[in-house]
Amino acid sequence: MEPKYVEKAVIEASYESIGRIRSRLGEAAPRYYIETYGCQMNEHDSETLAGMLEKMGFTRAEDKPNADLIIFNTCCIRDNAERRTFGNVGFIKELKKENPALILGVCGCMMQQSDAAKRMMARFPFVDLVFGTNELAVFPQLLERVMEGERVLEIRDTEGEIPEGLPIKRNEGFSTFVNIMYGCNNFCSYCIVPYVRGRERSRRAEDIVEEVRRAVQEEGFTEVTLLGQNVNSYNGNGVSFPELLRMVNKVEGLKRLRFMTSHPKDLSHELVMAMAECDKVCEHIHLPVQSGSNRILKLMNRRYTREHYLELVRDLRENVPGIEITTDIIVGFPTETDEDLEDTLSLVREAGFSAAYSFAYSVRQGTVAARMEGQIPEEVKKARLARLNSVIMESAVGQNDKYLGTEGEILIEGRDTRGEPMMFGKLPSLKMVYVKGGEELIGQYRRVRINGIRFNSLAGEIID
Ligand code: SAH
Ligand code: SF4
Ligand code: F3S
């Protein structure tokens, strides 16, 4: 299905309400605070909400007690994410008592689940506005209705739209996100994302290149991460992901290009070669494996085998020298046995990940896995997670020796004040390097020689 692009002119019309809202809020610029849960998608959506709010004359508040408008952008990937959200929304009741004019909004993935939005409205009468993942572009109108005194719940089914030209207030720093696609079609059996983010749809390549150009040349960012749930299946008017990488790689002033997340089933050799040939594409890939057991991979509906995954790892290492691979792993998926876990552990040792994010399987209502027999008891999941984590750590730390004596370039990001104050930055491979130096280094790209290992990071000295 062709996505429907909602153009800038249409979106700009949605700001008609700006003046009216502002006049009602009085002279002082009203302040907003956005609390974001979940992945980079949500972070980036929050940057868009912030961009619209600033266009409406709001300024950012330092914390919740100083805000006139608080928005929770929620996540529902695992049940602890949900519990935290309900808890933190509950706390706002106290702030509302002190400031009855305070507006409270809740949005994001969790609100898109079957009855979560209604539950939120029912349980917390002081919530003024609830909207889903498809309402970003109409947020100004929704906010206006709230200002008129209405309690607004808006969750639309129109998941096919791609809003273009929304203002974005990017987080500070040197590295920023650009969305290349929305939604997901993969329906991994454990995962809620396809239900709350809708079907996969790709932005036009020229819109993406233009957004990267602006972020780099007009806003001063030097590192860009292209975002999608499965970037390997990007298809913007016939442009494939490897082709898109080559286009973005040409943006003048861009130093580093990253992307996430890659699905192993769609990782082509063509992409490996694009990574090898594009000078700005970093030597890193996040390639979630989820399990090392073919039986479990099949039940997860991942549509690749352990052998295929390890073949991809070989291809990447052969063609992209120095590449580091990171991953996501779930333990305790329904019917998982100790033997399946052993397969996962041996895959971790074989693949040589520099980092792996591990999760205990969390039942998501409405997904296929939630209905499977053989759900694993929580304490077994916990024990398996601990076992996995120690193997991940051992394997990751073992990878660090190869860096000793090597040279590379880091983007210096900040200062670590624990212990002896050190500056830190990342190699293209995402390995963190600590160096001596002052704050004036922040934002600079500097050559370093690695001369030590610090936890799972590296220590080095600046040599240019
Ligand atoms: N689109 C990305 C992942 C997005 S979710 C991809 O396919 O790689 C990020 C990670 O959360 C997943 O890789 C998975 O490891 C984990 N995850 C997703 N659903 C989960 C669930 N129900 N329980 C535990 N972990 C889950
Ligand atoms: Fe979820 Fe799978 Fe889609 Fe990733 S690819 S968002 S894990 S359904
Ligand atoms: Fe991301 Fe959580 Fe939604 S992981 S896509 S914010 S459910």
Short mmCIF file of C-alpha atoms in Angstrom, two decimals, residues 98-342:
data_model
loop_
_atom_site.label_atom_id
_atom_site.label_comp_id
_atom_site.label_asym_id
_atom_site.label_seq_id
_atom_site.Cartn_x
_atom_site.Cartn_y
_atom_site.Cartn_z
CA GLU A 98 -0.77 22.95 43.72
CA ASN A 99 -1.38 24.18 40.17
CA PRO A 100 -4.90 23.39 38.92
CA ALA A 101 -4.12 25.01 35.53
CA LEU A 102 -1.46 22.38 34.85
CA ILE A 103 -2.24 20.39 31.69
CA LEU A 104 -1.35 16.70 31.69
CA GLY A 105 -1.09 14.68 28.48
CA VAL A 106 -0.24 11.02 27.92
CA CYS A 107 0.69 9.69 24.47
CA GLY A 108 2.79 7.07 22.72
CA CYS A 109 2.77 3.33 22.18
CA MET A 110 1.09 2.28 25.40
CA MET A 111 -1.95 4.43 24.64
CA GLN A 112 -2.33 2.61 21.35
CA GLN A 113 -2.96 -0.76 23.02
CA SER A 114 -6.53 -2.03 23.09
CA ASP A 115 -8.00 -0.43 26.21
CA ALA A 116 -4.97 1.30 27.77
CA ALA A 117 -6.11 4.80 26.78
CA LYS A 118 -9.55 4.31 28.32
CA ARG A 119 -7.99 2.77 31.42
CA MET A 120 -5.69 5.76 31.74
CA MET A 121 -8.62 8.21 31.49
CA ALA A 122 -10.71 6.22 33.96
CA ARG A 123 -8.03 5.66 36.55
CA PHE A 124 -6.60 9.20 36.51
CA PRO A 125 -9.39 11.80 36.21
CA PHE A 126 -6.74 14.56 36.24
CA VAL A 127 -5.33 13.46 32.86
CA ASP A 128 -6.48 16.08 30.32
CA LEU A 129 -5.29 14.62 27.03
CA VAL A 130 -4.59 11.14 25.71
CA PHE A 131 -3.47 10.50 22.14
CA GLY A 132 -1.82 7.70 20.15
CA THR A 133 1.13 7.26 17.83
CA ASN A 134 -0.72 8.55 14.75
CA GLU A 135 -1.74 11.91 16.18
CA LEU A 136 1.57 13.77 16.23
CA ALA A 137 0.60 16.04 13.35
CA VAL A 138 -2.70 17.07 14.92
CA PHE A 139 -1.27 17.59 18.40
CA PRO A 140 -1.72 21.41 18.24
CA GLN A 141 -5.44 21.01 17.55
CA LEU A 142 -5.84 18.47 20.33
CA LEU A 143 -4.08 20.80 22.73
CA GLU A 144 -6.36 23.61 21.72
CA ARG A 145 -9.43 21.53 22.49
CA VAL A 146 -7.99 20.89 25.95
CA MET A 147 -7.52 24.63 26.42
CA GLU A 148 -11.20 25.04 25.55
CA GLY A 149 -11.94 22.93 28.60
CA GLU A 150 -12.50 19.60 26.90
CA ARG A 151 -11.03 16.32 28.13
CA VAL A 152 -9.61 14.79 24.96
CA LEU A 153 -9.04 11.17 24.01
CA GLU A 154 -7.92 10.73 20.40
CA ILE A 155 -6.70 7.43 19.00
CA ARG A 156 -7.11 7.09 15.26
CA ASP A 157 -6.84 4.03 13.08
CA THR A 158 -5.35 5.94 10.16
CA GLU A 159 -1.95 4.39 10.38
CA GLY A 160 -0.94 4.93 6.78
CA GLU A 161 0.04 8.57 6.98
CA ILE A 162 3.52 10.03 6.97
CA PRO A 163 3.64 13.59 8.23
CA GLU A 164 6.36 15.64 6.55
CA GLY A 165 7.69 19.00 7.63
CA LEU A 166 6.86 18.94 11.34
CA PRO A 167 9.25 21.12 13.33
CA ILE A 168 11.79 19.20 15.41
CA LYS A 169 13.49 20.49 18.53
CA ARG A 170 16.53 18.22 18.53
CA ASN A 171 18.18 17.23 21.79
CA GLU A 172 21.48 18.96 22.40
CA GLY A 173 24.75 17.37 21.38
CA PHE A 174 26.49 16.37 18.17
CA SER A 175 24.50 13.29 17.36
CA THR A 176 20.89 13.24 16.23
CA PHE A 177 18.16 10.95 14.86
CA VAL A 178 16.39 10.99 11.54
CA ASN A 179 13.38 8.73 11.01
CA ILE A 180 13.39 6.86 7.71
CA MET A 181 10.32 4.70 8.23
CA TYR A 182 7.45 4.09 10.60
CA GLY A 183 5.75 0.94 11.83
CA CYS A 184 6.66 -2.72 11.47
CA ASN A 185 5.30 -5.64 9.45
CA ASN A 186 7.27 -8.44 11.00
CA PHE A 187 4.99 -9.63 13.78
CA CYS A 188 7.67 -11.39 15.80
CA SER A 189 5.41 -13.48 17.98
CA TYR A 190 6.46 -11.85 21.29
CA CYS A 191 6.32 -8.24 20.12
CA ILE A 192 3.69 -5.53 20.57
CA VAL A 193 5.28 -2.96 18.24
CA PRO A 194 3.38 -3.90 15.03
CA TYR A 195 0.12 -3.50 16.94
CA VAL A 196 0.93 -0.09 18.39
CA ARG A 197 2.99 1.43 15.57
CA GLY A 198 1.00 0.16 12.62
CA ARG A 199 2.13 -1.10 9.22
CA GLU A 200 5.52 -0.38 7.80
CA ARG A 201 5.79 2.76 5.67
CA SER A 202 8.89 4.48 4.32
CA ARG A 203 9.58 8.17 3.93
CA ARG A 204 10.70 9.45 0.55
CA ALA A 205 14.48 9.31 0.12
CA GLU A 206 14.70 12.97 -0.89
CA ASP A 207 12.86 14.07 2.27
CA ILE A 208 15.32 12.05 4.38
CA VAL A 209 18.38 13.44 2.62
CA GLU A 210 17.04 16.97 3.02
CA GLU A 211 16.39 16.46 6.74
CA VAL A 212 19.92 15.13 7.24
CA ARG A 213 21.31 18.06 5.28
CA ARG A 214 19.47 20.54 7.48
CA ALA A 215 20.48 18.82 10.73
CA VAL A 216 24.12 18.88 9.64
CA GLN A 217 24.48 22.13 7.72
CA GLU A 218 21.99 24.33 9.57
CA GLU A 219 21.91 22.86 13.08
CA GLY A 220 25.52 21.72 13.44
CA PHE A 221 25.12 17.98 14.06
CA THR A 222 27.97 15.81 12.79
CA GLU A 223 26.63 12.33 13.54
CA VAL A 224 23.25 11.09 12.32
CA THR A 225 21.46 7.84 13.16
CA LEU A 226 18.79 6.71 10.67
CA LEU A 227 15.89 5.16 12.55
CA GLY A 228 13.38 2.44 11.78
CA GLN A 229 12.19 -0.80 13.38
CA ASN A 230 13.65 -2.69 10.46
CA VAL A 231 15.74 -0.37 8.31
CA ASN A 232 16.78 -3.22 6.01
CA SER A 233 13.31 -3.36 4.50
CA TYR A 234 13.25 0.39 3.79
CA ASN A 235 11.65 1.08 0.44
CA GLY A 236 11.00 4.72 -0.38
CA ASN A 237 9.62 4.99 -3.91
CA GLY A 238 11.85 2.15 -5.07
CA VAL A 239 14.99 3.35 -3.24
CA SER A 240 16.45 0.50 -1.15
CA PHE A 241 18.24 0.93 2.16
CA PRO A 242 21.75 0.40 0.74
CA GLU A 243 20.93 3.01 -1.91
CA LEU A 244 19.65 5.39 0.75
CA LEU A 245 22.88 4.97 2.73
CA ARG A 246 24.88 5.90 -0.34
CA MET A 247 22.71 9.01 -0.86
CA VAL A 248 22.98 10.19 2.75
CA ASN A 249 26.72 9.42 2.78
CA LYS A 250 27.17 12.28 0.28
CA VAL A 251 25.76 14.96 2.60
CA GLU A 252 28.52 17.52 3.03
CA GLY A 253 29.63 18.17 6.59
CA LEU A 254 28.29 14.85 7.90
CA LYS A 255 31.06 12.94 9.68
CA ARG A 256 29.36 9.79 10.93
CA LEU A 257 26.34 7.86 9.74
CA ARG A 258 24.67 5.17 11.85
CA PHE A 259 21.40 3.27 11.56
CA MET A 260 19.15 1.04 13.63
CA THR A 261 17.59 -1.44 13.90
CA SER A 262 18.55 -4.13 11.40
CA HIS A 263 16.57 -7.34 11.10
CA PRO A 264 18.81 -10.31 10.21
CA LYS A 265 16.30 -11.76 7.76
CA ASP A 266 16.60 -8.67 5.51
CA LEU A 267 20.31 -7.94 5.88
CA SER A 268 21.62 -8.23 2.33
CA HIS A 269 25.17 -8.59 1.08
CA GLU A 270 24.48 -5.38 -0.83
CA LEU A 271 24.04 -3.60 2.51
CA VAL A 272 27.27 -5.08 3.83
CA MET A 273 29.06 -3.72 0.76
CA ALA A 274 27.40 -0.30 1.14
CA MET A 275 28.68 -0.21 4.72
CA ALA A 276 32.14 -1.14 3.51
CA GLU A 277 32.19 1.44 0.74
CA CYS A 278 30.54 4.48 2.36
CA ASP A 279 33.27 6.32 4.26
CA LYS A 280 30.89 7.91 6.77
CA VAL A 281 28.99 4.77 7.72
CA CYS A 282 30.33 3.64 11.09
CA GLU A 283 31.83 0.21 11.71
CA HIS A 284 28.98 -0.88 13.92
CA ILE A 285 25.73 -2.74 13.49
CA HIS A 286 22.98 -3.50 15.97
CA LEU A 287 21.66 -6.86 14.81
CA PRO A 288 19.21 -8.36 17.32
CA VAL A 289 19.44 -12.15 17.34
CA GLN A 290 16.87 -12.79 20.12
CA SER A 291 17.82 -16.47 20.52
CA GLY A 292 20.46 -18.97 19.44
CA SER A 293 18.02 -21.88 19.27
CA ASN A 294 16.47 -22.60 15.87
CA ARG A 295 13.40 -24.07 17.52
CA ILE A 296 12.80 -20.87 19.51
CA LEU A 297 13.64 -18.61 16.55
CA LYS A 298 10.93 -20.40 14.61
CA LEU A 299 8.38 -19.94 17.39
CA MET A 300 9.40 -16.29 17.58
CA ASN A 301 8.63 -15.95 13.86
CA ARG A 302 12.04 -14.43 13.23
CA ARG A 303 12.44 -16.17 9.87
CA TYR A 304 16.18 -16.90 10.01
CA THR A 305 18.27 -19.63 11.58
CA ARG A 306 21.22 -19.54 13.92
CA GLU A 307 23.42 -20.65 11.03
CA HIS A 308 22.19 -17.84 8.80
CA TYR A 309 22.82 -15.31 11.56
CA LEU A 310 26.39 -16.52 12.09
CA GLU A 311 26.91 -16.39 8.32
CA LEU A 312 25.87 -12.71 8.37
CA VAL A 313 28.34 -12.10 11.19
CA ARG A 314 31.10 -13.66 9.07
CA ASP A 315 30.14 -11.59 6.02
CA LEU A 316 30.15 -8.38 8.07
CA ARG A 317 33.50 -9.11 9.71
CA GLU A 318 35.09 -10.08 6.43
CA ASN A 319 34.00 -6.99 4.52
CA VAL A 320 33.82 -4.26 7.15
CA PRO A 321 37.16 -4.40 8.99
CA GLY A 322 36.96 -3.51 12.66
CA ILE A 323 33.16 -3.77 12.81
CA GLU A 324 31.56 -4.30 16.20
CA ILE A 325 28.25 -6.10 16.44
CA THR A 326 25.72 -5.56 19.22
CA THR A 327 22.50 -7.44 19.76
CA ASP A 328 19.28 -7.98 21.71
CA ILE A 329 18.44 -11.31 23.35
CA ILE A 330 15.27 -12.58 25.02
CA VAL A 331 15.34 -15.44 27.54
CA GLY A 332 12.37 -17.31 28.92
CA PHE A 333 10.31 -17.35 25.72
CA PRO A 334 7.46 -19.91 26.01
CA THR A 335 8.72 -23.53 25.99
CA GLU A 336 12.40 -22.48 26.20
CA THR A 337 14.43 -25.32 27.72
CA ASP A 338 17.86 -25.33 29.34
CA GLU A 339 19.13 -26.74 26.09
CA ASP A 340 17.72 -23.81 24.11
CA LEU A 341 19.43 -21.49 26.55
CA GLU A 342 22.74 -23.31 25.98
#
